[in-house]
CSV table of C-alpha atoms in Angstrom, one decimal:
chain,number,residue,atom,x,y,z
A,1,MET,CA,55.0,201.0,28.1
A,2,GLY,CA,55.5,201.4,24.4
A,3,LYS,CA,58.5,203.7,24.9
A,4,LEU,CA,59.9,201.3,27.5
A,5,ILE,CA,59.8,198.4,25.1
A,6,SER,CA,61.2,200.6,22.3
A,7,ASN,CA,64.2,201.6,24.5
A,8,TYR,CA,64.7,198.0,25.6
A,9,LEU,CA,64.8,196.9,22.0
A,10,TYR,CA,67.4,199.6,21.1
A,11,THR,CA,69.5,198.5,24.0
A,12,VAL,CA,69.2,194.8,23.1
A,13,ILE,CA,70.2,195.6,19.5
A,14,TYR,CA,73.5,197.0,20.9
A,15,GLN,CA,73.8,194.0,23.3
A,16,LEU,CA,73.4,191.7,20.3
A,17,LEU,CA,76.3,193.5,18.7
A,18,ILE,CA,78.3,193.0,21.9
A,19,LEU,CA,77.3,189.3,21.7
A,20,ILE,CA,78.4,189.0,18.0
A,21,THR,CA,81.6,191.0,18.3
A,22,PRO,CA,83.4,188.6,20.7
A,23,PHE,CA,82.4,185.7,18.5
A,24,ILE,CA,84.4,187.4,15.8
A,25,THR,CA,87.3,188.9,17.8
A,26,THR,CA,87.9,186.6,20.8
A,27,PRO,CA,88.9,183.5,18.9
A,28,TYR,CA,91.3,185.7,16.8
A,29,VAL,CA,92.7,187.7,19.6
A,30,SER,CA,93.1,184.6,21.9
A,31,ARG,CA,95.2,182.9,19.2
A,32,VAL,CA,97.2,186.0,18.3
A,33,LEU,CA,98.0,187.3,21.8
A,34,LYS,CA,98.1,183.9,23.5
A,35,PRO,CA,97.2,183.3,27.2
A,36,GLU,CA,100.1,185.5,28.4
A,37,GLY,CA,99.1,188.5,26.3
A,38,ILE,CA,95.4,188.1,27.3
A,39,GLY,CA,96.5,187.8,30.9
A,40,ILE,CA,98.7,191.0,30.8
A,41,ASP,CA,95.8,192.9,29.1
A,42,ALA,CA,93.4,191.7,31.8
A,43,TYR,CA,95.8,192.5,34.6
A,44,VAL,CA,96.7,196.0,33.4
A,45,LEU,CA,93.0,196.8,32.7
A,46,SER,CA,91.9,195.6,36.1
A,47,ILE,CA,94.2,198.3,37.7
A,48,VAL,CA,93.1,200.9,35.2
A,49,GLN,CA,89.4,200.2,36.0
A,50,LEU,CA,90.1,200.9,39.7
A,51,PHE,CA,91.0,204.5,38.7
A,52,VAL,CA,88.0,204.7,36.3
A,53,VAL,CA,85.8,203.9,39.3
A,54,PHE,CA,87.1,206.9,41.1
A,55,ALA,CA,86.9,209.1,38.0
A,56,ALA,CA,83.3,208.2,37.3
A,57,LEU,CA,82.2,207.7,40.9
A,58,SER,CA,78.4,207.0,40.6
A,59,PHE,CA,77.7,209.7,38.1
A,60,PRO,CA,76.2,207.4,35.4
A,61,MET,CA,73.6,205.9,37.8
A,62,TYR,CA,73.0,209.0,39.8
A,63,GLY,CA,72.9,211.3,36.8
A,64,SER,CA,70.4,209.2,34.8
A,65,ARG,CA,68.1,209.0,37.9
A,66,GLN,CA,68.2,212.8,38.4
A,67,ILE,CA,67.7,213.7,34.7
A,68,ALA,CA,64.6,211.3,34.7
A,69,THR,CA,62.9,213.5,37.3
A,70,LYS,CA,63.4,216.8,35.5
A,71,GLN,CA,60.7,217.8,32.9
A,72,SER,CA,61.6,221.3,31.5
A,73,LEU,CA,64.7,222.3,29.5
A,74,GLU,CA,65.8,224.7,32.1
A,75,GLU,CA,65.6,222.1,34.9
A,76,ARG,CA,67.4,219.5,32.9
A,77,SER,CA,70.2,221.9,31.8
A,78,LYS,CA,70.8,223.1,35.3
A,79,GLU,CA,70.8,219.5,36.7
A,80,PHE,CA,73.1,218.3,34.0
A,81,TRP,CA,75.8,221.0,34.4
A,82,SER,CA,75.7,220.9,38.2
A,83,ILE,CA,76.4,217.1,38.0
A,84,TYR,CA,78.8,217.2,35.1
A,85,VAL,CA,81.1,219.9,36.6
A,86,SER,CA,81.4,217.6,39.6
A,87,GLN,CA,82.3,214.7,37.3
A,88,ILE,CA,85.1,216.8,35.7
A,89,VAL,CA,86.6,217.7,39.0
A,90,SER,CA,86.5,214.1,40.2
A,91,SER,CA,88.0,212.9,36.9
A,92,LEU,CA,90.9,215.4,36.7
A,93,ILE,CA,92.0,214.6,40.3
A,94,THR,CA,91.9,210.9,39.5
A,95,ILE,CA,93.9,211.3,36.2
A,96,ALA,CA,96.6,213.3,38.1
A,97,VAL,CA,96.9,210.5,40.7
A,98,TYR,CA,97.0,207.9,37.9
A,99,ILE,CA,99.9,209.7,36.1
A,100,ILE,CA,101.8,209.7,39.4
A,101,TYR,CA,101.1,206.0,39.8
A,102,ILE,CA,102.5,205.2,36.3
A,103,PHE,CA,105.9,206.6,37.2
A,104,THR,CA,106.0,204.3,40.3
A,105,VAL,CA,105.6,201.0,38.3
A,106,ASP,CA,108.2,199.1,36.5
A,107,ASP,CA,106.2,196.6,34.5
A,108,TYR,CA,103.9,197.5,31.5
A,109,LYS,CA,104.5,201.3,31.8
A,110,MET,CA,103.7,202.0,28.2
A,111,LEU,CA,100.4,200.1,28.4
A,112,PHE,CA,99.4,202.1,31.4
A,113,PHE,CA,100.2,205.3,29.5
A,114,ILE,CA,97.9,204.2,26.6
A,115,HIS,CA,95.1,203.8,29.1
A,116,ILE,CA,95.0,207.5,29.8
A,117,PHE,CA,92.6,207.6,26.9
A,118,THR,CA,90.3,205.2,28.9
A,119,LEU,CA,90.3,207.7,31.8
A,120,ILE,CA,89.6,210.6,29.6
A,121,ALA,CA,86.7,208.7,28.1
A,122,ALA,CA,85.2,208.4,31.6
A,123,THR,CA,85.7,212.1,32.1
A,124,ILE,CA,83.7,213.1,29.0
A,125,ASP,CA,81.0,210.3,29.4
A,126,VAL,CA,77.6,211.9,29.2
A,127,SER,CA,75.6,208.8,28.2
A,128,TRP,CA,73.7,209.1,31.5
A,129,TYR,CA,71.9,212.2,30.3
A,130,PHE,CA,70.4,210.3,27.4
A,131,ILE,CA,69.6,207.3,29.6
A,132,GLY,CA,67.8,209.6,32.0
A,133,LYS,CA,65.7,211.0,29.1
A,134,GLU,CA,65.0,207.4,27.9
A,135,GLN,CA,66.6,208.2,24.5
A,136,MET,CA,68.4,204.9,24.0
A,137,LYS,CA,68.5,205.3,20.2
A,138,SER,CA,71.4,207.9,20.4
A,139,ILE,CA,73.5,205.7,22.6
A,140,THR,CA,72.8,202.5,20.6
A,141,THR,CA,73.8,204.2,17.3
A,142,ARG,CA,77.0,205.6,18.9
A,143,ASN,CA,78.0,202.2,20.4
A,144,ILE,CA,77.3,200.4,17.1
A,145,VAL,CA,79.7,202.7,15.2
A,146,VAL,CA,82.4,202.4,17.9
A,147,ARG,CA,82.1,198.6,17.9
A,148,VAL,CA,82.4,198.3,14.2
A,149,VAL,CA,85.3,200.6,13.9
A,150,SER,CA,87.1,198.8,16.8
A,151,LEU,CA,86.5,195.5,15.0
A,152,ILE,CA,88.0,196.7,11.7
A,153,LEU,CA,91.0,198.2,13.4
A,154,ILE,CA,91.8,195.0,15.5
A,155,PHE,CA,91.8,192.8,12.4
A,156,THR,CA,93.8,195.3,10.5
A,157,PHE,CA,96.6,196.1,13.0
A,158,VAL,CA,96.8,193.2,15.6
A,159,LYS,CA,98.7,190.5,13.9
A,160,GLU,CA,101.2,189.0,16.4
A,161,VAL,CA,101.9,188.7,20.1
A,162,ASP,CA,103.9,191.9,20.1
A,163,ASP,CA,100.9,193.9,19.0
A,164,LEU,CA,99.3,193.9,22.5
A,165,ASP,CA,100.0,197.7,22.7
A,166,LYS,CA,98.2,198.3,19.5
A,167,TYR,CA,95.2,196.2,20.7
A,168,ILE,CA,95.0,198.2,23.9
A,169,MET,CA,95.3,201.5,22.0
A,170,ILE,CA,92.5,200.5,19.6
A,171,ASN,CA,90.2,199.7,22.6
A,172,ALA,CA,91.1,202.8,24.6
A,173,PHE,CA,90.9,205.3,21.7
A,174,THR,CA,87.7,204.0,20.2
A,175,LEU,CA,86.1,204.2,23.6
A,176,PHE,CA,87.3,207.9,23.9
A,177,ALA,CA,86.1,208.7,20.4
A,178,GLY,CA,82.7,207.2,21.1
A,179,GLN,CA,82.2,209.3,24.2
A,180,LEU,CA,83.3,212.4,22.4
A,181,ILE,CA,80.7,211.9,19.6
A,182,MET,CA,77.8,212.0,22.2
A,183,TRP,CA,78.5,215.7,22.8
A,184,ILE,CA,77.1,216.6,19.4
A,185,PRO,CA,73.5,215.7,20.2
A,186,LEU,CA,73.9,216.7,23.8
A,187,LEU,CA,74.8,220.3,23.1
A,188,LYS,CA,71.8,220.6,20.8
A,189,ASP,CA,69.5,219.3,23.5
A,190,ILE,CA,70.5,221.5,26.5
A,191,SER,CA,71.4,225.1,27.2
A,192,PHE,CA,74.4,226.6,29.0
A,193,THR,CA,73.5,227.5,32.5
A,194,ARG,CA,75.6,229.1,35.2
A,195,ILE,CA,76.1,226.8,38.2
A,196,THR,CA,76.8,227.8,41.8
A,197,LEU,CA,79.0,225.9,44.2
A,198,ARG,CA,75.9,225.4,46.4
A,199,GLU,CA,74.1,223.6,43.5
A,200,MET,CA,77.0,221.3,43.1
A,201,LYS,CA,77.2,220.5,46.8
A,202,ILE,CA,73.7,219.2,46.8
A,203,HIS,CA,74.8,216.2,44.7
A,204,ILE,CA,77.8,215.2,46.8
A,205,GLY,CA,76.0,213.3,49.5
A,206,PRO,CA,73.9,211.1,47.1
A,207,ILE,CA,76.8,210.6,44.8
A,208,ILE,CA,79.1,209.3,47.6
A,209,SER,CA,76.4,207.0,49.0
A,210,LEU,CA,75.9,205.5,45.5
A,211,PHE,CA,79.7,205.4,45.0
A,212,LEU,CA,80.5,203.3,48.0
A,213,PRO,CA,78.7,200.1,46.6
A,214,GLN,CA,80.4,200.8,43.3
A,215,VAL,CA,83.8,200.6,45.0
A,216,MET,CA,82.8,197.4,46.8
A,217,ILE,CA,81.7,195.9,43.4
A,218,GLN,CA,85.2,196.6,42.1
A,219,VAL,CA,86.7,194.8,45.1
A,220,TYR,CA,85.5,191.4,43.8
A,221,LEU,CA,85.6,192.3,40.1
A,222,LEU,CA,89.1,193.8,40.0
A,223,VAL,CA,91.0,193.4,43.3
A,224,ASN,CA,90.4,189.7,43.2
A,225,LYS,CA,91.8,189.6,39.7
A,226,ILE,CA,94.9,191.6,40.8
A,227,VAL,CA,95.4,189.2,43.8
A,228,LEU,CA,95.2,186.3,41.3
A,229,GLY,CA,97.8,187.8,39.1
A,230,ARG,CA,100.2,188.5,42.0
A,231,ILE,CA,99.9,185.0,43.4
A,232,SER,CA,99.2,182.7,40.4
A,233,GLY,CA,100.6,184.8,37.5
A,234,GLU,CA,99.2,186.4,34.3
A,235,VAL,CA,98.3,183.1,32.6
A,236,GLU,CA,95.8,182.2,35.3
A,237,VAL,CA,94.3,185.7,35.0
A,238,GLY,CA,94.0,185.1,31.3
A,239,PHE,CA,92.0,181.9,32.0
A,240,TYR,CA,89.7,183.6,34.5
A,241,ASN,CA,89.3,186.7,32.3
A,242,GLN,CA,88.2,184.7,29.3
A,243,ALA,CA,85.7,182.7,31.3
A,244,ASP,CA,84.3,185.9,32.8
A,245,LYS,CA,84.1,187.4,29.3
A,246,VAL,CA,82.1,184.5,28.0
A,247,VAL,CA,79.6,184.6,30.9
A,248,ARG,CA,79.2,188.4,30.6
A,249,ILE,CA,78.2,188.1,27.0
A,250,ALA,CA,74.9,186.7,28.3
A,251,LEU,CA,74.6,189.4,30.9
A,252,GLY,CA,74.1,192.1,28.3
A,253,PHE,CA,70.5,191.2,28.0
A,254,ILE,CA,70.0,191.6,31.7
A,255,THR,CA,71.9,194.9,32.0
A,256,SER,CA,69.8,196.2,29.1
A,257,LEU,CA,66.7,195.9,31.2
A,258,GLY,CA,68.3,197.7,34.1
A,259,THR,CA,69.5,200.6,32.0
A,260,VAL,CA,66.1,201.1,30.5
A,261,LEU,CA,64.0,200.6,33.7
A,262,LEU,CA,66.0,202.7,36.2
A,263,PRO,CA,64.9,206.1,34.8
A,264,ARG,CA,61.3,205.0,34.5
A,265,MET,CA,61.2,203.6,38.1
A,266,SER,CA,62.8,206.8,39.5
A,267,LYS,CA,60.3,208.9,37.7
A,268,GLU,CA,57.3,206.8,39.0
A,269,PHE,CA,58.7,206.9,42.5
A,270,SER,CA,59.2,210.7,42.4
A,271,LEU,CA,55.5,211.0,41.3
A,272,GLY,CA,54.4,208.7,44.1
A,273,ASN,CA,53.1,206.0,41.7
A,274,ILE,CA,54.0,202.9,43.9
A,275,ASP,CA,51.4,200.7,42.2
A,276,ALA,CA,52.9,201.4,38.8
A,277,MET,CA,56.3,200.6,40.2
A,278,LYS,CA,55.0,197.2,41.5
A,279,LYS,CA,53.5,196.4,38.1
A,280,TYR,CA,56.9,197.0,36.3
A,281,ILE,CA,58.7,195.0,39.0
A,282,LYS,CA,56.3,192.0,38.5
A,283,TYR,CA,56.9,191.9,34.8
A,284,ALA,CA,60.6,192.6,35.1
A,285,LEU,CA,61.1,189.7,37.6
A,286,GLN,CA,59.2,187.3,35.4
A,287,PHE,CA,61.3,188.4,32.4
A,288,VAL,CA,64.6,188.0,34.3
A,289,LEU,CA,63.7,184.5,35.6
A,290,MET,CA,62.5,183.5,32.1
A,291,ILE,CA,65.8,184.4,30.4
A,292,THR,CA,68.5,184.0,33.1
A,293,LEU,CA,67.8,180.5,34.2
A,294,PRO,CA,68.0,178.9,30.7
A,295,MET,CA,71.0,181.0,29.9
A,296,THR,CA,72.8,179.8,33.0
A,297,LEU,CA,72.1,176.1,32.5
A,298,GLY,CA,72.4,176.4,28.7
A,299,LEU,CA,75.9,177.9,29.0
A,300,MET,CA,76.9,175.0,31.3
A,301,GLY,CA,75.6,172.6,28.7
A,302,ILE,CA,77.6,174.0,25.8
A,303,ALA,CA,80.8,175.0,27.7
A,304,SER,CA,83.0,172.0,26.9
A,305,ASN,CA,82.4,172.1,23.1
A,306,PHE,CA,82.2,175.8,22.9
A,307,VAL,CA,85.6,176.6,24.5
A,308,SER,CA,87.4,174.0,22.4
A,309,TRP,CA,86.8,176.0,19.2
A,310,PHE,CA,86.0,179.5,20.5
A,311,LEU,CA,89.2,180.0,22.5
A,312,GLY,CA,91.4,177.2,21.4
A,313,SER,CA,93.2,174.3,23.1
A,314,ASP,CA,95.4,176.7,25.1
A,315,PHE,CA,92.3,177.7,27.1
A,316,LYS,CA,90.9,174.3,28.1
A,317,PRO,CA,90.9,175.2,31.9
A,318,VAL,CA,88.3,177.8,31.0
A,319,ILE,CA,85.6,175.1,30.7
A,320,GLY,CA,85.6,174.4,34.5
A,321,LEU,CA,85.7,178.1,35.3
A,322,ILE,CA,82.6,178.8,33.1
A,323,ASN,CA,80.7,176.1,35.0
A,324,ILE,CA,81.5,177.8,38.3
A,325,ILE,CA,80.8,181.3,37.1
A,326,SER,CA,77.6,180.7,35.0
A,327,PRO,CA,75.1,181.0,37.9
A,328,ILE,CA,76.1,184.7,38.3
A,329,ILE,CA,73.8,185.3,35.2
A,330,PHE,CA,70.9,184.4,37.4
A,331,PHE,CA,72.1,186.3,40.5
A,332,VAL,CA,73.1,189.5,38.5
A,333,GLY,CA,69.6,189.4,37.0
A,334,LEU,CA,68.0,189.4,40.5
A,335,ALA,CA,70.4,192.1,41.8
A,336,ASN,CA,69.4,194.2,38.8
A,337,ILE,CA,65.8,194.2,39.9
A,338,PHE,CA,66.1,194.1,43.7
A,339,GLY,CA,69.1,196.4,44.0
A,340,VAL,CA,69.1,198.9,41.2
A,341,GLN,CA,65.4,199.0,40.2
A,342,ILE,CA,64.0,198.9,43.7
A,343,LEU,CA,66.5,200.0,46.3
A,344,VAL,CA,68.4,202.7,44.2
A,345,SER,CA,65.3,204.1,42.5
A,346,THR,CA,63.5,204.5,45.9
A,347,ASN,CA,66.6,206.2,47.5
A,348,GLN,CA,67.5,203.2,49.7
A,349,GLN,CA,71.2,203.5,48.8
A,350,ASN,CA,72.3,202.5,52.3
A,351,LYS,CA,70.7,199.1,52.0
A,352,TYR,CA,72.0,198.7,48.5
A,353,ALA,CA,75.5,199.6,49.8
A,354,LEU,CA,75.3,197.2,52.7
A,355,SER,CA,74.4,194.2,50.4
A,356,ILE,CA,77.3,195.0,48.1
A,357,THR,CA,79.7,195.5,51.0
A,358,VAL,CA,78.8,192.1,52.6
A,359,GLY,CA,79.2,190.3,49.2
A,360,ALA,CA,82.5,192.0,48.5
A,361,ILE,CA,84.0,191.1,52.0
A,362,LEU,CA,82.9,187.4,51.6
A,363,SER,CA,84.3,187.4,48.1
A,364,LEU,CA,87.7,188.8,49.1
A,365,VAL,CA,88.0,186.4,52.0
A,366,THR,CA,87.1,183.4,49.8
A,367,ASN,CA,89.7,184.4,47.2
A,368,ILE,CA,92.5,185.0,49.7
A,369,LEU,CA,91.8,181.6,51.5
A,370,LEU,CA,91.6,179.6,48.3
A,371,VAL,CA,93.7,181.3,45.6
A,372,THR,CA,97.1,179.8,46.5
A,373,GLN,CA,95.8,176.3,46.2
A,374,PHE,CA,93.1,176.6,43.4
A,375,ALA,CA,94.3,179.7,41.4
A,376,SER,CA,91.7,180.9,38.9
A,377,ALA,CA,89.0,178.4,40.2
A,378,ALA,CA,89.2,180.2,43.6
A,379,THR,CA,88.7,183.6,42.0
A,380,SER,CA,85.7,182.2,40.1
A,381,TRP,CA,84.1,180.9,43.3
A,382,ALA,CA,84.8,184.2,45.0
A,383,LEU,CA,82.9,186.0,42.2
A,384,LEU,CA,80.0,183.7,42.6
A,385,VAL,CA,79.9,184.1,46.3
A,386,ALA,CA,79.8,187.9,45.9
A,387,GLU,CA,77.0,188.0,43.4
A,388,ALA,CA,74.9,185.4,45.2
A,389,ALA,CA,75.3,187.1,48.6
A,390,GLY,CA,74.5,190.6,47.3
A,391,ALA,CA,71.4,189.4,45.4
A,392,LEU,CA,69.9,187.5,48.3
A,393,ILE,CA,70.4,190.3,50.7
A,394,GLN,CA,68.8,192.8,48.3
A,395,LEU,CA,65.9,190.3,47.8
A,396,TYR,CA,65.3,190.6,51.6
A,397,PHE,CA,65.4,194.4,51.6
A,398,ALA,CA,63.1,194.7,48.6
A,399,ARG,CA,60.6,192.1,49.9
A,400,ASN,CA,57.8,194.7,50.3
A,401,TYR,CA,57.7,195.5,46.6
A,402,PHE,CA,56.9,192.0,45.2
A,403,ASP,CA,55.0,188.8,46.0
A,404,PHE,CA,57.5,186.3,47.3
A,405,LYS,CA,55.2,183.3,46.8
A,406,ASN,CA,54.6,184.3,43.2
A,407,PHE,CA,58.3,184.8,42.7
A,408,SER,CA,59.1,181.3,44.1
A,409,ALA,CA,56.5,179.6,41.9
A,410,MET,CA,58.0,181.4,38.8
A,411,PHE,CA,61.5,180.4,39.8
A,412,LEU,CA,60.7,176.7,40.1
A,413,LYS,CA,58.7,176.7,36.9
A,414,TYR,CA,61.5,178.3,34.8
A,415,LEU,CA,64.2,176.2,36.6
A,416,ALA,CA,62.5,173.0,35.6
A,417,LEU,CA,62.3,174.0,32.0
A,418,SER,CA,65.9,175.2,32.0
A,419,PHE,CA,67.0,171.8,33.3
A,420,PHE,CA,65.7,170.3,30.0
A,421,VAL,CA,67.7,172.9,28.1
A,422,PHE,CA,70.9,171.6,29.9
A,423,LEU,CA,70.0,168.0,29.1
A,424,SER,CA,69.3,168.7,25.4
A,425,ALA,CA,72.6,170.6,25.0
A,426,ASN,CA,74.5,167.8,26.6
A,427,ALA,CA,72.7,165.2,24.5
A,428,VAL,CA,73.7,166.9,21.2
A,429,ASP,CA,77.3,167.1,22.3
A,430,LYS,CA,77.3,163.5,23.4
A,431,TYR,CA,75.5,161.8,20.5
A,432,ILE,CA,76.1,164.0,17.5
A,433,ASN,CA,79.6,164.1,16.1
A,434,PHE,CA,79.9,167.2,13.8
A,435,ASN,CA,82.2,170.1,13.4
A,436,PRO,CA,82.6,171.8,16.8
A,437,VAL,CA,81.2,175.1,15.5
A,438,LEU,CA,78.2,173.4,14.0
A,439,THR,CA,77.7,171.3,17.2
A,440,THR,CA,77.5,174.5,19.3
A,441,PHE,CA,74.9,175.9,16.9
A,442,LEU,CA,72.9,172.6,17.1
A,443,GLN,CA,73.2,172.7,20.9
A,444,LEU,CA,71.8,176.2,21.0
A,445,LEU,CA,69.0,175.3,18.6
A,446,ALA,CA,68.0,172.2,20.5
A,447,GLY,CA,68.0,174.1,23.8
A,448,LEU,CA,65.9,176.9,22.3
A,449,CYS,CA,63.4,174.6,20.8
A,450,VAL,CA,63.0,172.6,24.0
A,451,TYR,CA,62.6,175.7,26.0
A,452,LEU,CA,60.1,177.3,23.7
A,453,LEU,CA,58.1,174.1,23.6
A,454,GLY,CA,58.0,174.1,27.4
A,455,LEU,CA,56.8,177.7,27.5
A,456,VAL,CA,54.0,176.9,25.0
A,457,LEU,CA,52.9,173.8,27.0
A,458,ILE,CA,52.7,175.7,30.3
A,459,LYS,CA,51.1,178.7,28.4
A,460,ASP,CA,53.6,181.2,29.7
A,461,SER,CA,52.0,184.6,30.1
A,462,ILE,CA,54.9,186.6,28.6
A,463,LEU,CA,55.2,184.3,25.6
A,464,MET,CA,51.4,184.4,25.1
A,465,MET,CA,51.5,188.2,25.2
A,466,LEU,CA,54.3,188.3,22.5
A,467,LEU,CA,52.4,185.8,20.3
A,468,LYS,CA,49.0,187.5,20.6
A,469,PRO,CA,49.7,190.1,17.8
A,470,ILE,CA,50.9,187.3,15.5
A,471,LYS,CA,47.8,185.2,16.3
A,472,THR,CA,45.5,188.1,15.7
A,473,LYS,CA,47.0,188.8,12.2
A,474,VAL,CA,46.7,185.1,11.3
A,475,LEU,CA,43.0,185.0,12.3
A,476,LYS,CA,42.3,188.1,10.3
A,477,ARG,CA,43.6,186.5,7.2
């Protein structure tokens, strides 16, 4: 448990950096590149990400799961190279197709060329090896360096609307450099091993089965954005993209838990320790409910004031989009436990794939039916439909691994406390007339105090566990 907590803390440190970085760069970039520049970047990147999906397939998820089950250096080395060679083949084919695609487009050709670095970064990505070994410190250190360098370069070179190409180059190249750095500790940790075609073939079936839901995820994350751009224009994509970015800042704390838990759950399952798995699931579910519900309602409470200063007056429509999208924080949290930690770690990829596929189809239909009339609001609803449908289907498939009555009781308890977070944030915005930035800070502080007070009053078990060491030290004095 100690290593699990340590790895989670390292991952959260990086997520905090992700949280802080947009607070510094997004207001600046939004004002420099304007909604049109932001929209073009989002539109181009959405197409590039489709190619990245095919380059990476499901290697990060599958690779970390497989490495977690190997104990000796020889086993890990053989497993790594047999998986990574497959990754290289997949990536090179995808890059070749991508280059052909570039020559077929008329708009933003140079921007697409720059993103070749993004695809190369996916080709050399070996972070899954360290995730599988539960060595989050290496990844966290790398990511912090990359983020800081990217931040400095953006403020140094992105000065006007015409610097969009520089902005994209900075993001793509720093991503590539960050992945390249990880090879230094990797080559010290593994040995070169000869791989046969037969050893590579073993991985194809599981990789494809995990890849299918990844493709479906991109349907509602990227294809819907492309549809929005084609029908409603780049400005609407810019609005949607900024709302999505704000919400996904909060999601970092949830994805951290998933990144850390998957290798541990896979290891316990491979050893047949089902009781240990259920124990981790119980705590993980409680933790997810404890943080996603106040985040969801808290973000709704601060959205109006926050957008006004964070993005600027040009992005006022983003307020309504944030209110639509915010509940995905809760649903992504559930999907992270039910889908990734339970279904994927127990080799039930077919059920995981089905849940994602149903969500993607519903999302695409929702977007197509509504986007002409409601533009970015329709795409926001489509995203929410996808995440909600997928999470609820996964909940049903994973029902044997947790106590539903206990889950329902925890949900209602944290939802009630989170409602007071929303009310307190709204009250600060309504009755306290300060500088907008200070108002947001006071809203967050008020919501946090109200929530913590509520947790203390109900004697929440996780909070009591965290406070126990502090209480013990105070009593000793």
